[in-house]
mmCIF file of C-alpha atoms in Angstrom:
data_model
loop_
_atom_site.group_PDB
_atom_site.id
_atom_site.type_symbol
_atom_site.label_atom_id
_atom_site.label_comp_id
_atom_site.label_asym_id
_atom_site.label_seq_id
_atom_site.Cartn_x
_atom_site.Cartn_y
_atom_site.Cartn_z
ATOM 1 C CA MET A 25 -16.004 3.836 -9.467
ATOM 2 C CA LYS A 26 -17.988 5.055 -6.474
ATOM 3 C CA LYS A 27 -16.440 7.835 -4.415
ATOM 4 C CA THR A 28 -15.492 7.060 -0.846
ATOM 5 C CA THR A 29 -15.825 9.174 2.286
ATOM 6 C CA ASN A 30 -13.520 12.038 3.179
ATOM 7 C CA GLN A 31 -10.209 10.785 4.556
ATOM 8 C CA ALA A 32 -6.450 11.120 4.877
ATOM 9 C CA LEU A 33 -3.913 8.625 3.589
ATOM 10 C CA VAL A 34 -0.818 8.626 5.810
ATOM 11 C CA ILE A 35 2.153 6.913 4.160
ATOM 12 C CA PHE A 36 5.020 5.933 6.434
ATOM 13 C CA GLY A 37 8.223 5.523 4.437
ATOM 14 C CA ALA A 38 6.993 8.114 1.941
ATOM 15 C CA SER A 39 10.461 8.997 0.652
ATOM 16 C CA GLY A 40 10.970 5.432 -0.592
ATOM 17 C CA ASP A 41 10.687 3.656 -3.924
ATOM 18 C CA LEU A 42 7.230 2.113 -3.407
ATOM 19 C CA THR A 43 5.594 5.492 -2.765
ATOM 20 C CA TYR A 44 7.360 7.081 -5.744
ATOM 21 C CA ARG A 45 6.744 4.291 -8.282
ATOM 22 C CA LYS A 46 3.465 2.735 -7.140
ATOM 23 C CA LEU A 47 1.424 4.432 -4.412
ATOM 24 C CA ILE A 48 1.243 8.072 -5.468
ATOM 25 C CA PRO A 49 0.869 7.283 -9.200
ATOM 26 C CA ALA A 50 -1.983 4.883 -8.319
ATOM 27 C CA VAL A 51 -3.766 7.452 -6.133
ATOM 28 C CA PHE A 52 -3.314 10.032 -8.891
ATOM 29 C CA ASP A 53 -5.054 7.659 -11.309
ATOM 30 C CA LEU A 54 -7.960 7.463 -8.840
ATOM 31 C CA PHE A 55 -8.018 11.262 -8.828
ATOM 32 C CA MET A 56 -8.143 11.355 -12.624
ATOM 33 C CA ASN A 57 -11.026 8.859 -12.568
ATOM 34 C CA ASP A 58 -12.898 11.170 -10.175
ATOM 35 C CA SER A 59 -12.822 8.446 -7.517
ATOM 36 C CA LEU A 60 -11.410 10.490 -4.628
ATOM 37 C CA PRO A 61 -13.713 12.278 -2.172
ATOM 38 C CA GLU A 62 -14.039 16.043 -1.984
ATOM 39 C CA GLY A 63 -12.174 16.102 1.309
ATOM 40 C CA TYR A 64 -8.884 14.237 1.172
ATOM 41 C CA ALA A 65 -5.218 14.704 1.959
ATOM 42 C CA ILE A 66 -2.089 12.592 1.614
ATOM 43 C CA LEU A 67 0.512 12.914 4.344
ATOM 44 C CA GLY A 68 3.935 11.454 3.682
ATOM 45 C CA VAL A 69 5.941 10.582 6.797
ATOM 46 C CA SER A 70 9.596 9.573 6.743
ATOM 47 C CA ARG A 71 13.014 10.272 8.257
ATOM 48 C CA SER A 72 14.308 12.103 5.189
ATOM 49 C CA THR A 73 14.240 15.870 5.512
ATOM 50 C CA LEU A 74 11.957 17.288 2.822
ATOM 51 C CA THR A 75 9.647 20.270 2.520
ATOM 52 C CA ASP A 76 6.114 19.946 1.145
ATOM 53 C CA SER A 77 7.394 21.507 -2.078
ATOM 54 C CA GLN A 78 10.286 19.058 -2.421
ATOM 55 C CA PHE A 79 8.019 16.090 -1.720
ATOM 56 C CA ARG A 80 5.494 17.267 -4.303
ATOM 57 C CA LYS A 81 8.232 17.772 -6.895
ATOM 58 C CA LYS A 82 9.496 14.224 -6.386
ATOM 59 C CA MET A 83 5.990 12.741 -6.547
ATOM 60 C CA LYS A 84 5.253 14.746 -9.708
ATOM 61 C CA GLU A 85 8.224 13.031 -11.313
ATOM 62 C CA GLY A 86 6.848 9.652 -10.230
ATOM 63 C CA ILE A 87 3.446 10.486 -11.714
ATOM 64 C CA ARG A 88 5.011 11.513 -15.033
ATOM 65 C CA LEU A 89 6.946 8.249 -15.205
ATOM 66 C CA PHE A 90 4.609 5.617 -13.756
ATOM 67 C CA ALA A 91 0.965 6.761 -13.653
ATOM 68 C CA TYR A 92 -1.559 5.535 -16.212
ATOM 69 C CA TYR A 93 -2.530 9.176 -16.725
ATOM 70 C CA LYS A 94 1.101 10.322 -16.868
ATOM 71 C CA ASP A 95 0.311 12.646 -19.776
ATOM 72 C CA ALA A 96 -2.332 14.555 -17.812
ATOM 73 C CA GLY A 97 -2.304 18.331 -18.024
ATOM 74 C CA LYS A 98 -0.208 20.461 -15.696
ATOM 75 C CA GLU A 99 -3.285 21.937 -14.027
ATOM 76 C CA LYS A 100 -4.682 18.534 -13.066
ATOM 77 C CA ILE A 101 -1.377 17.317 -11.676
ATOM 78 C CA ASN A 102 -0.869 20.493 -9.660
ATOM 79 C CA GLU A 103 -4.419 20.256 -8.296
ATOM 80 C CA PHE A 104 -3.655 16.759 -7.039
ATOM 81 C CA LEU A 105 -0.217 17.696 -5.702
ATOM 82 C CA SER A 106 -1.733 20.522 -3.640
ATOM 83 C CA ARG A 107 -3.237 17.839 -1.367
ATOM 84 C CA LEU A 108 0.161 16.230 -0.666
ATOM 85 C CA TYR A 109 2.007 17.087 2.555
ATOM 86 C CA TYR A 110 5.184 15.871 4.187
ATOM 87 C CA LEU A 111 6.341 15.370 7.769
ATOM 88 C CA SER A 112 9.853 14.373 8.790
ATOM 89 C CA ILE A 113 10.100 12.352 12.020
ATOM 90 C CA ASP A 114 12.188 9.572 13.493
ATOM 91 C CA THR A 115 9.635 6.758 13.384
ATOM 92 C CA SER A 116 11.541 4.784 16.022
ATOM 93 C CA LYS A 117 10.881 7.449 18.699
ATOM 94 C CA GLY A 118 7.456 7.454 20.306
ATOM 95 C CA GLU A 119 7.480 11.105 21.332
ATOM 96 C CA GLU A 120 7.707 12.218 17.701
ATOM 97 C CA TYR A 121 4.282 10.793 16.880
ATOM 98 C CA GLN A 122 2.787 13.798 18.630
ATOM 99 C CA HIS A 123 3.766 15.682 15.452
ATOM 100 C CA VAL A 124 1.750 13.208 13.370
ATOM 101 C CA LYS A 125 -1.284 13.754 15.583
ATOM 102 C CA GLU A 126 -0.935 17.534 15.378
ATOM 103 C CA LYS A 127 -0.454 17.510 11.609
ATOM 104 C CA LEU A 128 -3.523 15.325 11.099
ATOM 105 C CA ALA A 129 -5.585 17.613 13.319
ATOM 106 C CA SER A 130 -4.510 20.553 11.161
ATOM 107 C CA LEU A 131 -5.275 18.748 7.897
ATOM 108 C CA ASN A 132 -8.588 17.547 9.296
ATOM 109 C CA LYS A 133 -9.728 21.141 9.759
ATOM 110 C CA LYS A 134 -8.327 22.299 6.420
ATOM 111 C CA HIS A 135 -9.825 19.541 4.257
ATOM 112 C CA ASN A 136 -12.765 18.278 6.361
ATOM 113 C CA LEU A 137 -11.319 14.769 6.651
ATOM 114 C CA GLU A 138 -13.960 13.715 9.206
ATOM 115 C CA GLN A 139 -11.133 12.150 11.248
ATOM 116 C CA ASN A 140 -10.923 9.196 8.853
ATOM 117 C CA TYR A 141 -7.312 8.040 8.612
ATOM 118 C CA ILE A 142 -5.633 5.225 6.686
ATOM 119 C CA PHE A 143 -2.065 4.406 7.722
ATOM 120 C CA TYR A 144 0.031 2.737 5.035
ATOM 121 C CA LEU A 145 3.311 1.136 6.151
ATOM 122 C CA SER A 146 5.705 1.407 3.221
ATOM 123 C CA THR A 147 8.581 0.721 5.602
ATOM 124 C CA PRO A 148 11.038 -2.019 6.552
ATOM 125 C CA PRO A 149 9.281 -4.896 8.374
ATOM 126 C CA SER A 150 11.241 -4.019 11.522
ATOM 127 C CA LEU A 151 8.837 -1.070 11.981
ATOM 128 C CA TYR A 152 5.606 -3.054 11.528
ATOM 129 C CA THR A 153 4.995 -3.204 15.274
ATOM 130 C CA THR A 154 6.825 -0.011 16.258
ATOM 131 C CA ILE A 155 4.630 2.333 14.228
ATOM 132 C CA PRO A 156 1.270 0.819 15.330
ATOM 133 C CA LYS A 157 2.405 0.921 18.966
ATOM 134 C CA TYR A 158 3.246 4.613 18.830
ATOM 135 C CA LEU A 159 0.105 5.478 16.855
ATOM 136 C CA TYR A 160 -1.856 3.715 19.583
ATOM 137 C CA GLY A 161 0.017 5.748 22.183
ATOM 138 C CA GLN A 162 -1.298 8.937 20.580
ATOM 139 C CA GLY A 163 -4.860 7.631 20.386
ATOM 140 C CA LEU A 164 -4.721 7.494 16.584
ATOM 141 C CA THR A 165 -5.901 3.886 16.292
ATOM 142 C CA LEU A 166 -9.190 4.374 18.168
ATOM 143 C CA GLN A 167 -12.351 4.680 16.070
ATOM 144 C CA GLN A 168 -14.272 7.111 18.251
ATOM 145 C CA LYS A 169 -15.313 9.628 15.582
ATOM 146 C CA GLY A 170 -13.868 8.468 12.267
ATOM 147 C CA PHE A 171 -12.494 5.191 10.930
ATOM 148 C CA ARG A 172 -8.856 4.162 11.397
ATOM 149 C CA ARG A 173 -7.243 1.530 9.182
ATOM 150 C CA ILE A 174 -3.740 0.209 8.727
ATOM 151 C CA ILE A 175 -2.301 -1.323 5.563
ATOM 152 C CA ILE A 176 0.751 -3.548 5.846
ATOM 153 C CA GLU A 177 2.861 -4.534 2.858
ATOM 154 C CA LYS A 178 4.606 -7.853 2.473
ATOM 155 C CA PRO A 179 6.856 -9.405 3.721
ATOM 156 C CA PHE A 180 4.669 -10.157 6.738
ATOM 157 C CA GLY A 181 7.328 -11.597 9.034
ATOM 158 C CA HIS A 182 10.425 -13.517 7.919
ATOM 159 C CA ASP A 183 9.077 -16.987 8.808
ATOM 160 C CA LEU A 184 5.919 -18.598 10.212
ATOM 161 C CA ALA A 185 6.798 -17.952 13.855
ATOM 162 C CA SER A 186 7.587 -14.266 13.283
ATOM 163 C CA ALA A 187 4.424 -13.831 11.184
ATOM 164 C CA ILE A 188 2.293 -15.252 14.007
ATOM 165 C CA ASP A 189 4.084 -13.035 16.521
ATOM 166 C CA LEU A 190 3.625 -9.960 14.330
ATOM 167 C CA ASN A 191 -0.068 -10.686 13.989
ATOM 168 C CA GLU A 192 -0.498 -11.003 17.757
ATOM 169 C CA GLN A 193 1.309 -7.717 18.364
ATOM 170 C CA LEU A 194 -0.745 -5.846 15.763
ATOM 171 C CA LEU A 195 -3.951 -6.991 17.436
ATOM 172 C CA GLU A 196 -2.832 -5.230 20.613
ATOM 173 C CA PHE A 197 -3.217 -1.882 18.825
ATOM 174 C CA PHE A 198 -5.749 -2.442 16.016
ATOM 175 C CA ARG A 199 -8.834 -4.627 15.702
ATOM 176 C CA GLU A 200 -8.801 -7.325 13.032
ATOM 177 C CA ASP A 201 -11.333 -5.426 10.904
ATOM 178 C CA GLN A 202 -8.959 -2.441 10.859
ATOM 179 C CA ILE A 203 -5.964 -4.385 9.532
ATOM 180 C CA TYR A 204 -5.319 -4.879 5.816
ATOM 181 C CA ARG A 205 -2.447 -7.166 4.841
ATOM 182 C CA ILE A 206 -1.725 -6.780 1.156
ATOM 183 C CA ASP A 207 0.478 -7.994 -1.648
ATOM 184 C CA HIS A 208 0.456 -5.269 -4.306
ATOM 185 C CA TYR A 209 1.507 -7.795 -6.971
ATOM 186 C CA LEU A 210 -1.987 -9.299 -6.879
ATOM 187 C CA GLY A 211 -3.391 -5.982 -8.093
ATOM 188 C CA LYS A 212 -1.647 -6.231 -11.457
ATOM 189 C CA GLU A 213 -4.087 -6.461 -14.357
ATOM 190 C CA THR A 214 -2.678 -9.731 -15.690
ATOM 191 C CA VAL A 215 -2.938 -11.368 -12.270
ATOM 192 C CA GLN A 216 -6.493 -10.098 -11.803
ATOM 193 C CA ASN A 217 -7.435 -11.483 -15.211
ATOM 194 C CA LEU A 218 -6.395 -14.992 -14.185
ATOM 195 C CA MET A 219 -9.619 -15.436 -12.232
ATOM 196 C CA VAL A 220 -11.758 -14.292 -15.159
ATOM 197 C CA THR A 221 -9.823 -16.430 -17.646
ATOM 198 C CA ARG A 222 -10.203 -19.513 -15.464
ATOM 199 C CA PHE A 223 -13.676 -19.370 -14.001
ATOM 200 C CA ALA A 224 -15.717 -17.170 -16.359
ATOM 201 C CA ASN A 225 -14.540 -18.703 -19.610
ATOM 202 C CA GLY A 226 -16.484 -21.717 -20.845
ATOM 203 C CA ILE A 227 -13.652 -22.749 -23.159
ATOM 204 C CA TYR A 228 -10.752 -22.750 -20.709
ATOM 205 C CA GLU A 229 -12.431 -23.857 -17.489
ATOM 206 C CA PRO A 230 -13.053 -27.520 -18.480
ATOM 207 C CA LEU A 231 -9.489 -27.799 -19.838
ATOM 208 C CA TRP A 232 -7.694 -26.223 -16.859
ATOM 209 C CA ASN A 233 -6.515 -29.445 -15.206
ATOM 210 C CA ARG A 234 -3.702 -32.013 -15.212
ATOM 211 C CA ASN A 235 -5.233 -33.956 -18.081
ATOM 212 C CA PHE A 236 -4.670 -31.128 -20.542
ATOM 213 C CA ILE A 237 -1.828 -29.048 -19.050
ATOM 214 C CA GLN A 238 1.666 -30.525 -19.230
ATOM 215 C CA HIS A 239 3.467 -27.959 -17.070
ATOM 216 C CA VAL A 240 3.126 -24.447 -15.647
ATOM 217 C CA GLU A 241 5.856 -21.822 -15.885
ATOM 218 C CA ILE A 242 5.561 -18.452 -14.125
ATOM 219 C CA THR A 243 8.022 -15.752 -15.199
ATOM 220 C CA ALA A 244 8.477 -12.505 -13.280
ATOM 221 C CA ALA A 245 10.171 -10.195 -15.779
ATOM 222 C CA GLU A 246 11.286 -6.905 -14.225
ATOM 223 C CA SER A 247 12.142 -3.791 -16.237
ATOM 224 C CA ILE A 248 14.490 -2.441 -13.548
ATOM 225 C CA GLY A 249 17.056 -3.949 -11.207
ATOM 226 C CA VAL A 250 17.755 -3.593 -7.509
ATOM 227 C CA GLU A 251 18.640 0.084 -8.102
ATOM 228 C CA ASP A 252 19.060 1.808 -4.714
ATOM 229 C CA ARG A 253 17.325 -0.953 -2.719
ATOM 230 C CA GLY A 254 20.514 -2.840 -1.903
ATOM 231 C CA GLY A 255 20.057 -2.376 1.838
ATOM 232 C CA TYR A 256 16.625 -3.985 1.697
ATOM 233 C CA TYR A 257 17.794 -6.891 -0.447
ATOM 234 C CA ASP A 258 20.796 -7.545 1.768
ATOM 235 C CA GLN A 259 18.350 -8.113 4.618
ATOM 236 C CA SER A 260 15.483 -9.901 2.849
ATOM 237 C CA GLY A 261 16.906 -11.473 -0.295
ATOM 238 C CA ALA A 262 15.128 -12.114 -3.588
ATOM 239 C CA LEU A 263 13.528 -15.365 -2.382
ATOM 240 C CA ARG A 264 11.563 -13.596 0.367
ATOM 241 C CA ASP A 265 10.956 -10.501 -1.739
ATOM 242 C CA MET A 266 9.532 -12.228 -4.807
ATOM 243 C CA VAL A 267 8.995 -15.973 -4.498
ATOM 244 C CA GLN A 268 7.304 -16.750 -1.167
ATOM 245 C CA ASN A 269 4.696 -14.022 -1.666
ATOM 246 C CA HIS A 270 4.299 -12.686 -5.205
ATOM 247 C CA LEU A 271 5.001 -15.826 -7.208
ATOM 248 C CA LEU A 272 3.483 -18.380 -4.848
ATOM 249 C CA GLN A 273 0.303 -16.315 -4.682
ATOM 250 C CA VAL A 274 0.153 -16.242 -8.479
ATOM 251 C CA ALA A 275 0.747 -20.011 -8.507
ATOM 252 C CA SER A 276 -2.167 -20.358 -6.074
ATOM 253 C CA LEU A 277 -4.473 -18.465 -8.430
ATOM 254 C CA VAL A 278 -3.358 -20.698 -11.290
ATOM 255 C CA ALA A 279 -3.871 -23.990 -9.448
ATOM 256 C CA MET A 280 -6.606 -23.484 -6.853
ATOM 257 C CA GLU A 281 -10.153 -24.794 -7.060
ATOM 258 C CA PRO A 282 -12.959 -22.259 -7.590
ATOM 259 C CA PRO A 283 -13.563 -20.458 -4.262
ATOM 260 C CA THR A 284 -16.936 -20.988 -2.629
ATOM 261 C CA LYS A 285 -16.823 -17.410 -1.318
ATOM 262 C CA ILE A 286 -14.444 -14.448 -1.510
ATOM 263 C CA THR A 287 -14.648 -13.350 2.117
ATOM 264 C CA PRO A 288 -12.459 -14.874 4.892
#
C-alpha cells in the first residue's frame, strides 16, 4: 500500500468502544504494513480524564485483542504507541476547542504533520454538528496550508428529515469534498468480497438473479453483546444500529446491478 502524506488523526470519543476495538487496531495494522507516513500522530479527544500513558495502555490492550498483527513484538507496539496522545475536554463547550488547536500546533512541530488533520467523530450523533461548529470556530476546518477532513460514523441522523438537516449543517463548516460519511461494516473482508464474487466471477455472475436464487438470508452474528453500550442502545435501538445501515447496505451489494462507475 502506498504511503500517504504526513498528518494527524484526531479521534473524538477516543475513550469509547469503537476506538478501542476497531480504530486503533486498524491503524496499528497500517503501521505494521509500513503504510503510515514518517510524520504522523494520533490525538484522542474525549471527556474521560486520562493521561497519555493511561490512554496508550488501554489502546495497547485493544491492539493485543483485536488487531490483525496482535502478536507483534513489544518494540513495534511501543513504537506505534509513542505517537498516541490524549486530550480531555468537554466537547459541548466551544471555548475548550482552543486546547485542541494548541495541542495540534504542538504535535505539528514535533512530528512535522504539515498541518494535515483528519477529524474522526466516534461520538454520539448528538455531537455531529456541535464538534464541526466549534472546530470551525477555531479555524481548524479551513484548508489554507494543509488538508482538513472529517469522518462521520453512522447513524447519520435518526430519520430522513434529520439526515438532510445534518447534511446542511455540516456544509456550513466543511466543504463536501472534505466530508466522509462511512459505514465501517462495509470494510469487512466478507462484505468487500461480495463485489468480486458477483462481478468478477464468470461462474456466478450469470446465475446471480431471480431465476436461479430462491431466497436471500443475511445473518449478522456478533461475538459480543451490548456490553457497556446500554446508554447508546437505549437511545438508538438495534434496528437503527444494525439494520437500516449495516444490513441494508449489505443487501444492496447482494441485489444491485453492476455499477457503471464507482464515484458519486
